[in-house]
Amino acid sequence: MSTPTTDKHAFKAEVKQLLDIVIHSLYTDKEIFIRELISNASDALEKLRHTQLTEKEIYDDTLSLEINVNTDDKAKTITFQDFGIGMTREELVQNLGTIAHSGTKAFLQAIESGQKPEGLIGQFGVGFYSAFMVAKSVKVFTHSWRNDAEHLIWTSDGSGNYEVETTDGQRRGCKIVIELKDDATEFCIESKVKNIIQRYSSFVNFPVNLNGEKLNTVQAIWTKNKSEITEEQYTEFYKYQASAYDEPMFRLHFNADAPIAINALVFVPGQNTERFGFGRIDPGVSLYCKQVLIDDKPEKLLPDWLRFLRGVIDSADLPLNISRETMQDSALVNKLGHVITKRVLKMLHDESGKNPELYEKFYKQFSAFIKEGVATDHTHREGLAKLLRYESSLTEAGKTTSLEDYVTRMKESQKDIYYLHALSRSAIETGPYLEAFKARGIEVLFVYEAIDEFVMSYLVNFKEKKIVAADQADLDLGETDKAPEGQSLSESEASDFTAWLRQSLGERVGKVETGKRLVESPVIALNNDKMATPAMRRMMKAMHQEQGHEPLVKMDLEINPRHKLIQKLNALRTANPEKAKVLAEQLADNAMLAAGLVEDPRVLVNRLHQILEFAAE
Ligand code: ADP
Ligand code: MG
């Protein structure tokens, strides 16, 4: 046995400053010292494991690689023991007497730049020194991995000095005994400590035992190879991590070393609870560094529209003590989020091909998020657009197509992608808008929800094809294959007629023209304001009408000079101008009705009564 010696040291100035802040400020996140000490223990075990690979002579080589936490509510202590690499005298002085750690330095810089320490500690963590938030004194008993290393005790009360003494009988690794302050005695209560360990350290790579009971029973399967994991383990992990009861629908398990180290395991849940009106889902992909939790609900890791995902993203490249504030500007965190988002999009796209029925189920539950993404996330818009599904004029009712498939069906002469919005398939099929496209064999997507119109207008393009509303005024659809049958008004008759119609309708409409679009219908209302989607127009209209103004958005009318009704109306306007004017009004209203833009149903109904009277004569 060596003669005990005591070495007195003063902390380096910056450590003193740090300890002063830690000890004298009010803080809310005291509990994070447990996370910090367990993660140090885990690091030390990891280092030992590494050393074992290259060194033959290791002190106490039969000890198992585990972490033991013990609480003692009589002595008011909490102890962290690991059988890891341990520290030599020089290492004690170097590692615990100075600040090497970048997170802690960043913490000090934040304080120096005038930020209040309250709350910052929990966000940064201050590594080993966080123990002094709760400690009257800290003792580190240690023996480094070498056989000939000293048995040492490092002691400090955090007040400026520390001592290193030689002692005897130490096992390999570190045992850190914390004598708790009077206002921190909750940390010698087993149940309290158990909760904290389970929250932060459930997936630490080595067994974590609290008073002899192993706490981390769920493995950090995201770090493993896919082939080592069974379906049941995946599901069990999902349920544990997401506190969920359903079965996950899809999962993405992804490991990479370069350009950044990522181990990610994320799930699409079986249910979208936002649909049931449970309110906005909190983001649920937790951020870890080497199996130690950094943030269980990071707001800025993934885009908002991916808030339905559950799971874990772990990167060994992240500093454990990255702050939640700096996380937002961290290039590394952005990169992580971007890589995972792209992977998730690809996974969903792949599944839609491999597993269309399951994908359809997914889409029913989660399409709102995809659409939200298209509207809000420019970076991933293209990938998101591939996930959209719509009915179309070529699908059966209830069946959908992707935009990619639509594009493959486009004719050579077709430049744009067309869509129509209405509340139902039958409303589109019986309305006047589809016929021009049908006559030319052009496919039209059917969109039924208001958000879909926004989605279409945000998309603008898909695969370099413009996305265009089929009720747009200035569409060049080309000639129809079959020339429409029957007589037509002559050109001069038609121009007189349109002039008369425009005059009769007054300020209600924009331009009135003849056109080639219509086959079966006499008239169609077209949108001449490209910026206004039909949904926007209806909204503007509603707002405007409430205020009792003229209609704000005017639609153009296109008439079909081959239609019997138009020809008869043309004759009537000289024979019976008054009657013709009533019919003209109704013609315009019918067009508006088909556009979903009826102005005042009472006016319309009264006029219909008048027309019925004519008919009954
Ligand atoms: P960090 O863990 O980020 O390096 P800490 O303040 O938590 O910063 O720890 C400082 C250093 O002290 C560690 O880098 C490590 O070298 C040493 N250390 C802390 N705890 C232990 C331990 N249980 N075993 C061995 N070395 C340790
Ligand atoms: Mg640490």
XYZ file of C-alpha atoms and ligand atoms in Angstrom, residues 36-37 39-40 43 101 126-128 320-321, ligand 2:
12
model
C -24.433 13.869 -18.174
C -22.829 11.482 -15.701
C -23.206 9.530 -20.694
C -19.683 10.082 -19.368
C -18.161 7.022 -23.025
C -15.527 20.457 -23.678
C -22.388 21.485 -18.626
C -20.933 18.006 -18.609
C -19.306 16.787 -15.480
C -24.250 15.871 -26.841
C -24.674 19.287 -25.370
Mg -19.802 14.386 -20.813
